[in-house]
Amino acid sequence: MSWIRRFWPKSLVGRLASVLALAIAAVQLISSAIWMTQARFAEEQEVSRMAEHMALSMASTVKFFNSLPVKYRHIVLDQLRNMGGSRFFVSINKELILINDFPEKRIHHIVISEFNKVLRKELGKNQQIIVKFSDPDTLHVFNNDVLLTDLPPRWAHHSLLMKPLTPPILVIQIKVAESEWLYVAALIPHPSFISEREFLSTERLIFLGLMLIVLLMVSFWVVTWLAKPLERLSKAADELGRDLEQPPLPEEGSQEMVRAAKAFNAMQYRLQRYIDDRARLFATISHDLKTPITRMRLRAEMLPDDMQRERFCQDLADLDLMVKGALQCVKETDVHENQVPIDIMAMLRRLKDDASMAGHEVSLIGNNCKMFIGKPLAIKRALTNLLDNAIAYGKRAEVSVVDSPQKLIITIRDYGPGLQQDDLEKVFEPYYRSQGNISKSGIRGLGLGIVRSIARAHGGEVILKNHPEGGLIAELTLPRK
């Protein structure tokens, strides 16, 4: 079964088309098998009825010859030969003619069985009867030395030979007296005996193949047409993670797809409403907290104990900073802007120049890359946070860009102490402080979380890892659409 899984299509269209192709092929094979079975059964019935009629006619001929006086039999035989033959070639032989073995087919056996049954019924069960098929070229007549082909054409050629065809000849020998055999040879007037008959001829196979191809083409078109709304739904779901403000999905197609599109649009609307409500909530909370924080700061300034006053003021400053950071986090991760082409290299050069003007050492490695479709303010914020962290903790930063048709990878390496293995994932949590790496930025504990949110909003990811030679590596991966 592993090879079936390996070659089985991965796409829905491919799978549906494959299932339809297998179903159509199975139906064709089953219908062809049923048709062949019925055709063969009809042929057997037809051959059986024809053999019965011939056997009855032959039994009448045998009875007629038996009723004739012996001295008149040769006159009847001569008359039959002079007429150019009849349905049978009849002779009275002094010996049993040996018939060479002829490869029997299914219908040959039917004819022989039917002749034996009818002749024994009409002539008597004790009558010695031999029924066989013979090849015309090896058939003997009169005796075992004379071939049919040696006779004059008017005797038997017109009745038994059909050049260039060589259908088998049915030979019946009936013992009518001591050392006397009635010899009857006849052609079976049926297409299966006259020429080779094929139920599945080349023409029929070509017809079945063309019909299968047409059905597959129509099926593939229908499957593609039916799967198109599902493809749009899949694309819309992928775009939803990057742009929550994209237009609603068209509600068209089958009933199931219309219901799915309506559910998707309702989900998108609820997400938009949730994000808007969250932003308003954070804005309201931050605004409402400013007044009590200010009052508490004023009251803390009036404390007589200098140490207590300093501790209260520091705690209030931290609280104010956390409120501002939470509000800024919401704003930074939910930038309402359209996705446009972004020159990533130009953006990185500007950030490098800004850092150099501030006295920081930053190097940029990488060739020019193609324009990236994204939200420019959000991307700039993510790169700024990563670069600020690298400069703050690692003395200097090295930025490299690797572009490919599938994804864009931006790597920022610093030359600081790095992080413990357990902290490589925890630093993305809000307000988490790693041992020895206390944030010096204004948004303490939120910078990397913002970067990851922006990356995932674009369908990408950001990971941290320690460099083997020291320092920390931040790898930002952005997939191309």
Coordinates of C-alpha atoms in Angstrom, one line a residue:
M1 CA 0.0 0.0 0.0
S2 CA 3.0 2.3 0.4
W3 CA 3.4 2.7 -3.3
I4 CA -0.2 3.7 -3.6
R5 CA 0.3 6.5 -1.0
R6 CA 3.4 7.6 -2.8
F7 CA 1.8 8.0 -6.2
W8 CA -1.7 9.1 -4.9
P9 CA -2.3 12.7 -5.8
K10 CA -2.0 15.3 -3.0
S11 CA -4.5 17.9 -4.3
L12 CA -8.3 17.6 -4.0
V13 CA -8.7 18.0 -7.8
G14 CA -6.2 15.2 -8.5
R15 CA -7.8 12.9 -6.0
L16 CA -11.3 13.4 -7.2
A17 CA -10.1 13.1 -10.9
S18 CA -8.3 9.8 -10.0
V19 CA -11.3 8.4 -8.1
L20 CA -13.5 9.3 -11.1
A21 CA -11.0 7.8 -13.5
L22 CA -10.9 4.5 -11.5
A23 CA -14.7 4.5 -11.2
I24 CA -15.2 5.1 -15.0
A25 CA -12.6 2.4 -15.8
A26 CA -14.2 -0.1 -13.4
V27 CA -17.6 0.6 -14.9
Q28 CA -16.3 0.2 -18.4
L29 CA -14.6 -3.1 -17.5
I30 CA -17.7 -4.4 -15.7
S31 CA -20.1 -3.4 -18.5
S32 CA -17.7 -4.9 -21.1
A33 CA -17.6 -8.1 -19.1
I34 CA -21.4 -8.2 -18.7
W35 CA -21.8 -7.5 -22.4
M36 CA -19.3 -10.2 -23.4
T37 CA -21.0 -12.7 -21.1
Q38 CA -24.4 -11.9 -22.5
A39 CA -23.0 -12.0 -26.1
R40 CA -21.4 -15.4 -25.5
F41 CA -24.5 -16.8 -23.9
A42 CA -26.6 -15.5 -26.9
E43 CA -24.1 -17.0 -29.3
E44 CA -24.2 -20.4 -27.5
Q45 CA -28.0 -20.4 -27.5
E46 CA -28.0 -19.5 -31.2
V47 CA -25.4 -22.2 -32.1
S48 CA -27.3 -24.7 -30.0
R49 CA -30.6 -24.1 -31.8
M50 CA -28.9 -24.1 -35.2
A51 CA -27.1 -27.4 -34.4
E52 CA -30.4 -28.9 -33.2
H53 CA -32.1 -28.0 -36.6
M54 CA -29.1 -29.4 -38.6
A55 CA -29.1 -32.6 -36.5
L56 CA -32.8 -33.1 -37.1
S57 CA -32.3 -32.5 -40.8
M58 CA -29.4 -34.9 -40.8
A59 CA -31.3 -37.5 -38.9
S60 CA -34.0 -37.3 -41.6
T61 CA -31.4 -37.8 -44.3
V62 CA -30.0 -40.8 -42.5
K63 CA -33.5 -42.3 -42.1
F64 CA -34.1 -41.6 -45.8
F65 CA -31.0 -43.4 -46.9
N66 CA -31.8 -46.3 -44.6
S67 CA -35.2 -46.6 -46.2
L68 CA -33.8 -46.7 -49.7
P69 CA -33.0 -50.1 -51.3
V70 CA -29.2 -50.5 -51.5
K71 CA -29.2 -50.5 -55.3
Y72 CA -30.8 -47.1 -55.4
R73 CA -28.5 -45.3 -52.9
H74 CA -25.7 -44.6 -55.4
I75 CA -28.2 -43.0 -57.8
V76 CA -29.3 -40.5 -55.1
L77 CA -25.6 -39.8 -54.2
D78 CA -24.8 -39.1 -57.9
Q79 CA -27.7 -36.8 -58.3
L80 CA -26.6 -34.8 -55.2
R81 CA -23.0 -34.5 -56.6
N82 CA -24.2 -33.5 -60.1
M83 CA -26.3 -30.7 -58.5
G84 CA -23.1 -29.2 -57.2
G85 CA -23.5 -30.5 -53.7
S86 CA -26.1 -29.7 -51.1
R87 CA -26.1 -28.8 -47.5
F88 CA -24.3 -32.0 -46.7
F89 CA -21.7 -34.1 -48.5
V90 CA -22.9 -37.6 -48.2
S91 CA -21.3 -40.9 -49.0
I92 CA -21.4 -44.6 -48.1
N93 CA -18.0 -45.8 -47.1
K94 CA -16.7 -49.3 -46.5
E95 CA -14.5 -48.2 -43.6
L96 CA -14.5 -45.7 -40.8
I97 CA -12.6 -42.5 -41.9
L98 CA -10.1 -41.4 -39.4
I99 CA -10.4 -37.8 -38.4
N100 CA -7.3 -35.9 -37.3
D101 CA -7.6 -34.2 -34.0
F102 CA -8.9 -30.7 -34.4
P103 CA -8.5 -28.1 -31.5
E104 CA -12.0 -27.9 -30.1
K105 CA -13.4 -24.6 -29.0
R106 CA -16.3 -23.9 -26.7
I107 CA -18.9 -23.7 -29.5
H108 CA -17.5 -26.8 -31.2
H109 CA -18.2 -28.8 -28.0
I110 CA -21.8 -27.3 -28.0
V111 CA -22.4 -28.5 -31.6
I112 CA -20.9 -32.0 -31.0
S113 CA -23.0 -32.4 -27.8
E114 CA -26.2 -31.3 -29.5
F115 CA -25.6 -33.6 -32.5
N116 CA -25.0 -36.6 -30.3
K117 CA -28.1 -35.9 -28.3
V118 CA -30.4 -35.4 -31.2
L119 CA -29.1 -38.2 -33.4
R120 CA -29.2 -40.8 -30.6
K121 CA -32.7 -39.7 -29.8
E122 CA -33.8 -39.9 -33.4
L123 CA -31.8 -43.0 -34.5
G124 CA -31.6 -44.9 -31.3
K125 CA -29.3 -45.0 -28.4
N126 CA -27.5 -48.2 -29.6
Q127 CA -26.6 -46.6 -32.9
Q128 CA -22.9 -46.2 -33.4
I129 CA -22.3 -42.5 -34.1
I130 CA -19.0 -40.6 -34.3
V131 CA -19.1 -36.7 -34.5
K132 CA -16.0 -34.7 -34.9
F133 CA -14.6 -31.5 -36.5
S134 CA -11.9 -31.7 -39.1
D135 CA -9.6 -29.3 -40.9
P136 CA -10.7 -29.1 -44.6
D137 CA -7.1 -29.6 -45.8
T138 CA -6.7 -32.9 -43.9
L139 CA -10.2 -34.3 -44.3
H140 CA -10.5 -37.7 -46.0
V141 CA -13.6 -38.9 -48.0
F142 CA -14.6 -42.3 -49.3
N143 CA -11.6 -43.9 -47.6
N144 CA -8.5 -43.0 -45.6
D145 CA -6.5 -42.3 -48.8
V146 CA -8.6 -39.7 -50.6
L147 CA -8.5 -36.1 -49.5
L148 CA -11.4 -33.7 -49.9
T149 CA -9.2 -31.5 -51.9
D150 CA -8.6 -34.3 -54.4
L151 CA -12.2 -34.5 -55.5
P152 CA -13.6 -32.7 -58.5
P153 CA -14.8 -29.2 -57.6
R154 CA -18.4 -30.0 -58.5
W155 CA -18.6 -32.8 -55.9
A156 CA -17.9 -31.1 -52.7
H157 CA -15.9 -27.9 -53.2
H158 CA -19.0 -25.7 -53.4
S159 CA -20.6 -27.1 -50.3
L160 CA -17.6 -27.7 -48.0
L161 CA -14.8 -25.3 -49.1
M162 CA -14.9 -21.5 -48.8
K163 CA -11.5 -20.4 -50.1
P164 CA -9.7 -18.3 -48.9
L165 CA -11.4 -19.0 -45.6
T166 CA -10.9 -22.4 -44.0
P167 CA -13.8 -23.0 -41.6
P168 CA -13.8 -26.3 -39.8
I169 CA -16.0 -29.1 -41.3
L170 CA -18.4 -31.1 -39.1
V171 CA -18.1 -34.9 -39.9
I172 CA -20.7 -37.4 -38.8
Q173 CA -20.1 -41.1 -39.4
I174 CA -23.0 -43.5 -38.6
K175 CA -22.6 -47.2 -38.9
V176 CA -25.6 -48.5 -40.9
A177 CA -24.5 -52.0 -41.6
E178 CA -21.5 -54.3 -41.1
S179 CA -18.5 -52.6 -42.8
E180 CA -20.7 -49.9 -44.0
W181 CA -20.6 -46.3 -42.7
L182 CA -22.8 -43.4 -43.7
Y183 CA -20.5 -40.4 -44.0
V184 CA -21.9 -36.9 -43.8
A185 CA -19.8 -33.7 -43.8
A186 CA -21.2 -30.3 -43.4
L187 CA -20.3 -26.6 -42.9
I188 CA -21.8 -24.9 -39.9
P189 CA -23.5 -21.7 -41.3
H190 CA -22.6 -19.5 -38.4
P191 CA -20.2 -16.5 -38.3
S192 CA -18.3 -18.0 -35.4
F193 CA -17.4 -21.0 -37.6
I194 CA -16.8 -19.2 -40.9
S195 CA -14.4 -16.5 -39.6
E196 CA -12.6 -15.8 -36.3
R197 CA -14.9 -13.7 -34.1
E198 CA -13.6 -11.3 -31.5
F199 CA -15.9 -9.9 -28.9
L200 CA -13.4 -7.2 -28.0
S201 CA -12.1 -6.2 -31.4
T202 CA -9.5 -3.6 -32.0
E203 CA -12.2 -1.1 -33.1
R204 CA -14.2 -1.7 -30.0
L205 CA -11.2 -1.3 -27.8
I206 CA -10.3 2.0 -29.6
F207 CA -13.9 3.1 -29.1
L208 CA -13.8 2.3 -25.4
G209 CA -10.5 4.1 -25.0
L210 CA -11.8 7.2 -26.7
M211 CA -15.0 7.2 -24.6
L212 CA -12.9 6.8 -21.5
I213 CA -10.7 9.8 -22.5
V214 CA -13.7 12.0 -23.2
L215 CA -15.3 11.0 -19.9
L216 CA -12.1 11.8 -18.0
M217 CA -11.7 15.2 -19.7
V218 CA -15.3 16.1 -18.9
S219 CA -14.9 14.8 -15.3
F220 CA -11.7 16.7 -14.8
W221 CA -13.3 19.9 -16.0
V222 CA -16.3 19.3 -13.7
V223 CA -14.1 18.5 -10.7
T224 CA -12.0 21.6 -11.3
W225 CA -15.1 23.7 -11.6
L226 CA -16.5 22.3 -8.4
A227 CA -13.2 22.7 -6.5
K228 CA -12.6 26.3 -7.6
P229 CA -14.8 27.8 -4.7
L230 CA -12.9 25.6 -2.3
E231 CA -9.6 26.8 -3.7
R232 CA -10.8 30.4 -3.2
L233 CA -11.8 29.6 0.4
S234 CA -8.3 28.1 1.0
K235 CA -6.6 31.2 -0.4
A236 CA -8.9 33.5 1.6
A237 CA -8.1 31.6 4.8
D238 CA -4.4 32.0 4.1
E239 CA -4.7 35.7 3.3
L240 CA -6.8 36.2 6.5
G241 CA -3.7 35.5 8.6
R242 CA -1.9 38.3 6.8
D243 CA -4.6 40.8 6.1
L244 CA -7.7 40.9 8.3
E245 CA -9.2 43.7 6.2
Q246 CA -9.4 41.8 3.0
P247 CA -12.7 41.8 1.0
P248 CA -15.4 39.3 2.0
L249 CA -15.4 36.0 0.2
P250 CA -18.0 35.7 -2.7
E251 CA -20.9 33.6 -1.6
E252 CA -21.4 31.6 -4.7
G253 CA -21.2 28.0 -5.9
S254 CA -22.9 24.9 -4.5
Q255 CA -25.1 25.1 -1.3
E256 CA -22.3 23.7 0.8
M257 CA -19.8 26.2 -0.6
V258 CA -22.3 29.1 0.0
R259 CA -22.7 28.0 3.6
A260 CA -18.9 27.7 4.0
A261 CA -18.4 31.2 2.5
K262 CA -21.0 32.7 4.8
A263 CA -19.4 31.1 7.8
F264 CA -16.0 32.3 6.8
N265 CA -17.2 35.9 6.2
A266 CA -19.0 35.8 9.6
M267 CA -15.8 34.6 11.2
Q268 CA -13.8 37.4 9.6
Y269 CA -16.3 40.0 10.8
R270 CA -16.1 38.6 14.3
L271 CA -12.3 38.7 14.3
Q272 CA -12.3 42.3 13.0
R273 CA -14.8 43.3 15.7
Y274 CA -12.7 41.5 18.4
I275 CA -9.5 43.2 17.3
D276 CA -11.2 46.6 17.3
D277 CA -12.8 46.0 20.7
R278 CA -9.4 44.9 22.1
A279 CA -7.7 48.0 20.8
R280 CA -10.4 50.2 22.2
L281 CA -10.2 48.4 25.5
F282 CA -6.5 48.8 25.8
A283 CA -6.7 52.4 24.8
T284 CA -9.4 53.0 27.4
I285 CA -7.5 51.1 30.2
S286 CA -4.3 53.0 29.5
H287 CA -6.1 56.3 29.4
D288 CA -8.0 55.6 32.6
L289 CA -4.8 54.4 34.4
K290 CA -2.9 57.6 33.7
T291 CA -4.9 59.7 36.2
P292 CA -4.6 57.4 39.3
I293 CA -0.9 56.7 38.5
T294 CA -0.3 60.5 38.4
R295 CA -2.2 61.0 41.7
M296 CA -0.2 58.2 43.3
R297 CA 3.0 59.7 42.0
L298 CA 2.1 63.0 43.6
R299 CA 1.2 61.4 46.9
A300 CA 4.4 59.4 46.8
E301 CA 6.4 62.6 46.5
M302 CA 5.0 63.7 49.8
L303 CA 6.2 60.7 51.7
P304 CA 8.7 61.7 54.4
D305 CA 10.9 58.6 54.1
D306 CA 13.3 59.1 51.2
M307 CA 13.8 55.4 50.7
Q308 CA 10.1 54.6 50.7
R309 CA 9.5 57.6 48.4
E310 CA 12.1 56.4 45.9
R311 CA 10.7 52.8 45.9
F312 CA 7.1 54.0 45.4
C313 CA 8.2 56.3 42.6
Q314 CA 10.2 53.5 40.9
D315 CA 7.2 51.1 41.1
L316 CA 4.9 53.8 39.7
A317 CA 7.3 54.4 36.8
D318 CA 7.4 50.7 36.1
L319 CA 3.6 50.6 36.1
D320 CA 3.4 53.5 33.8
L321 CA 5.9 52.0 31.5
M322 CA 4.0 48.7 31.4
V323 CA 0.7 50.4 30.6
K324 CA 2.4 52.3 27.7
G325 CA 4.1 49.2 26.5
A326 CA 0.9 47.2 26.5
L327 CA -0.8 50.0 24.5
Q328 CA 2.1 50.2 22.1
C329 CA 2.1 46.4 21.7
V330 CA -1.5 46.4 20.6
K331 CA -0.8 49.3 18.1
E332 CA 2.3 47.7 16.7
T333 CA 0.8 44.2 16.1
D334 CA -2.4 45.6 14.7
V335 CA -1.2 48.1 12.1
H336 CA -4.1 48.9 9.8
E337 CA -2.3 49.4 6.5
N338 CA -2.5 47.8 3.1
Q339 CA 0.0 45.4 1.8
V340 CA 2.3 47.0 -0.8
P341 CA 5.6 46.1 -2.4
I342 CA 8.5 46.7 0.0
D343 CA 12.2 47.1 -0.9
I344 CA 13.6 45.2 1.9
M345 CA 17.3 46.0 1.0
A346 CA 16.5 49.7 0.9
M347 CA 14.8 49.5 4.3
L348 CA 17.7 47.6 5.8
R349 CA 20.2 50.2 4.4
R350 CA 18.3 53.0 6.0
L351 CA 18.2 51.2 9.4
K352 CA 22.0 50.5 9.0
D353 CA 22.7 54.2 8.3
D354 CA 20.6 55.3 11.3
A355 CA 22.5 52.9 13.6
S356 CA 25.8 54.1 12.2
M357 CA 24.9 57.7 12.8
A358 CA 24.2 56.7 16.4
G359 CA 27.7 55.3 16.7
H360 CA 26.8 51.6 16.4
E361 CA 28.6 49.1 14.1
V362 CA 26.2 47.3 11.7
S363 CA 27.2 45.4 8.6
L364 CA 24.8 44.3 5.8
I365 CA 25.4 41.2 3.6
G366 CA 23.2 40.1 0.7
N367 CA 22.4 40.9 -2.9
N368 CA 19.4 42.9 -4.0
C369 CA 16.2 40.9 -3.6
K370 CA 12.9 41.2 -5.2
M371 CA 10.1 43.4 -3.8
F372 CA 8.3 41.8 -0.9
I373 CA 4.5 42.2 -0.5
G374 CA 3.7 43.2 3.0
K375 CA 2.9 46.0 5.5
P376 CA 5.8 48.4 5.4
L377 CA 5.4 50.0 8.9
A378 CA 5.0 46.6 10.6
I379 CA 8.0 45.1 8.8
K380 CA 10.1 48.1 9.6
R381 CA 9.0 47.8 13.3
A382 CA 10.0 44.1 13.4
L383 CA 13.4 44.8 11.8
T384 CA 14.0 47.8 14.1
N385 CA 13.3 45.7 17.2
L386 CA 15.6 42.9 16.2
L387 CA 18.4 45.3 15.3
D388 CA 18.0 47.3 18.5
N389 CA 18.2 44.1 20.5
A390 CA 21.3 43.0 18.6
I391 CA 23.0 46.4 19.3
A392 CA 21.9 46.6 22.9
Y393 CA 23.1 43.1 23.9
G394 CA 25.7 42.2 21.3
K395 CA 27.9 45.3 20.8
R396 CA 27.6 45.1 17.0
A397 CA 25.2 43.5 14.5
E398 CA 25.6 41.6 11.3
V399 CA 22.6 41.5 8.9
S400 CA 22.4 39.0 6.0
V401 CA 19.6 38.5 3.5
V402 CA 18.9 35.3 1.5
D403 CA 16.1 35.5 -1.1
S404 CA 14.4 32.7 -3.0
P405 CA 11.2 32.3 -5.0
Q406 CA 9.6 30.6 -1.9
K407 CA 10.7 32.7 1.0
L408 CA 12.8 35.6 2.2
I409 CA 15.2 35.0 5.2
I410 CA 16.7 37.9 7.1
T411 CA 19.3 36.9 9.7
I412 CA 20.6 39.3 12.4
R413 CA 23.5 38.2 14.4
D414 CA 25.0 39.9 17.4
Y415 CA 28.3 39.2 19.2
G416 CA 27.0 39.3 22.8
P417 CA 26.8 36.5 25.4
G418 CA 23.8 34.8 23.8
L419 CA 21.0 33.1 25.7
Q420 CA 20.6 29.9 27.7
Q421 CA 18.9 27.1 25.7
D422 CA 15.7 27.3 27.8
D423 CA 15.4 31.1 27.2
L424 CA 15.4 30.9 23.4
E425 CA 11.7 30.5 23.4
K426 CA 10.7 32.2 26.7
V427 CA 12.1 35.6 25.7
F428 CA 9.1 35.9 23.3
E429 CA 6.7 36.0 26.3
P430 CA 5.6 39.4 27.6
Y431 CA 7.8 40.9 30.2
Y432 CA 10.1 37.9 30.5
R433 CA 13.6 38.8 31.6
S434 CA 16.5 36.5 30.7
Q435 CA 19.3 36.1 33.2
G436 CA 22.0 38.6 32.4
N437 CA 20.0 40.2 29.5
I438 CA 17.9 42.9 31.1
S439 CA 16.2 45.0 28.5
K440 CA 17.4 48.5 28.0
S441 CA 14.7 49.5 25.6
G442 CA 11.6 51.5 26.4
I443 CA 9.3 48.6 25.8
R444 CA 10.7 46.2 28.3
G445 CA 9.8 42.6 27.6
L446 CA 7.5 43.2 24.6
G447 CA 9.9 43.8 21.6
L448 CA 10.4 40.2 20.6
G449 CA 6.8 39.4 21.1
I450 CA 5.9 42.2 18.7
V451 CA 8.4 40.9 16.2
R452 CA 6.9 37.4 16.3
S453 CA 3.3 38.7 16.0
I454 CA 4.3 40.8 12.9
A455 CA 6.1 37.8 11.4
R456 CA 3.1 35.5 11.9
A457 CA 0.7 38.1 10.6
H458 CA 2.7 37.9 7.3
G459 CA 2.6 34.1 7.4
G460 CA 6.2 33.8 8.6
E461 CA 8.1 33.1 11.7
V462 CA 11.1 34.3 13.8
I463 CA 13.4 32.0 15.8
L464 CA 16.4 32.5 18.0
K465 CA 19.5 30.4 18.2
N466 CA 23.0 30.7 19.6
H467 CA 25.9 31.0 17.2
P468 CA 28.6 28.3 17.6
E469 CA 31.2 31.0 17.8
G470 CA 29.3 33.1 20.3
G471 CA 26.4 35.6 20.0
L472 CA 22.8 35.3 19.2
I473 CA 21.1 34.7 15.8
A474 CA 17.6 36.0 15.1
E475 CA 16.2 34.5 11.9
L476 CA 13.1 36.2 10.4
T477 CA 11.5 34.1 7.7
L478 CA 8.8 35.7 5.4
P479 CA 7.1 33.5 2.8
R480 CA 6.5 34.9 -0.6
K481 CA 3.0 34.6 -2.0

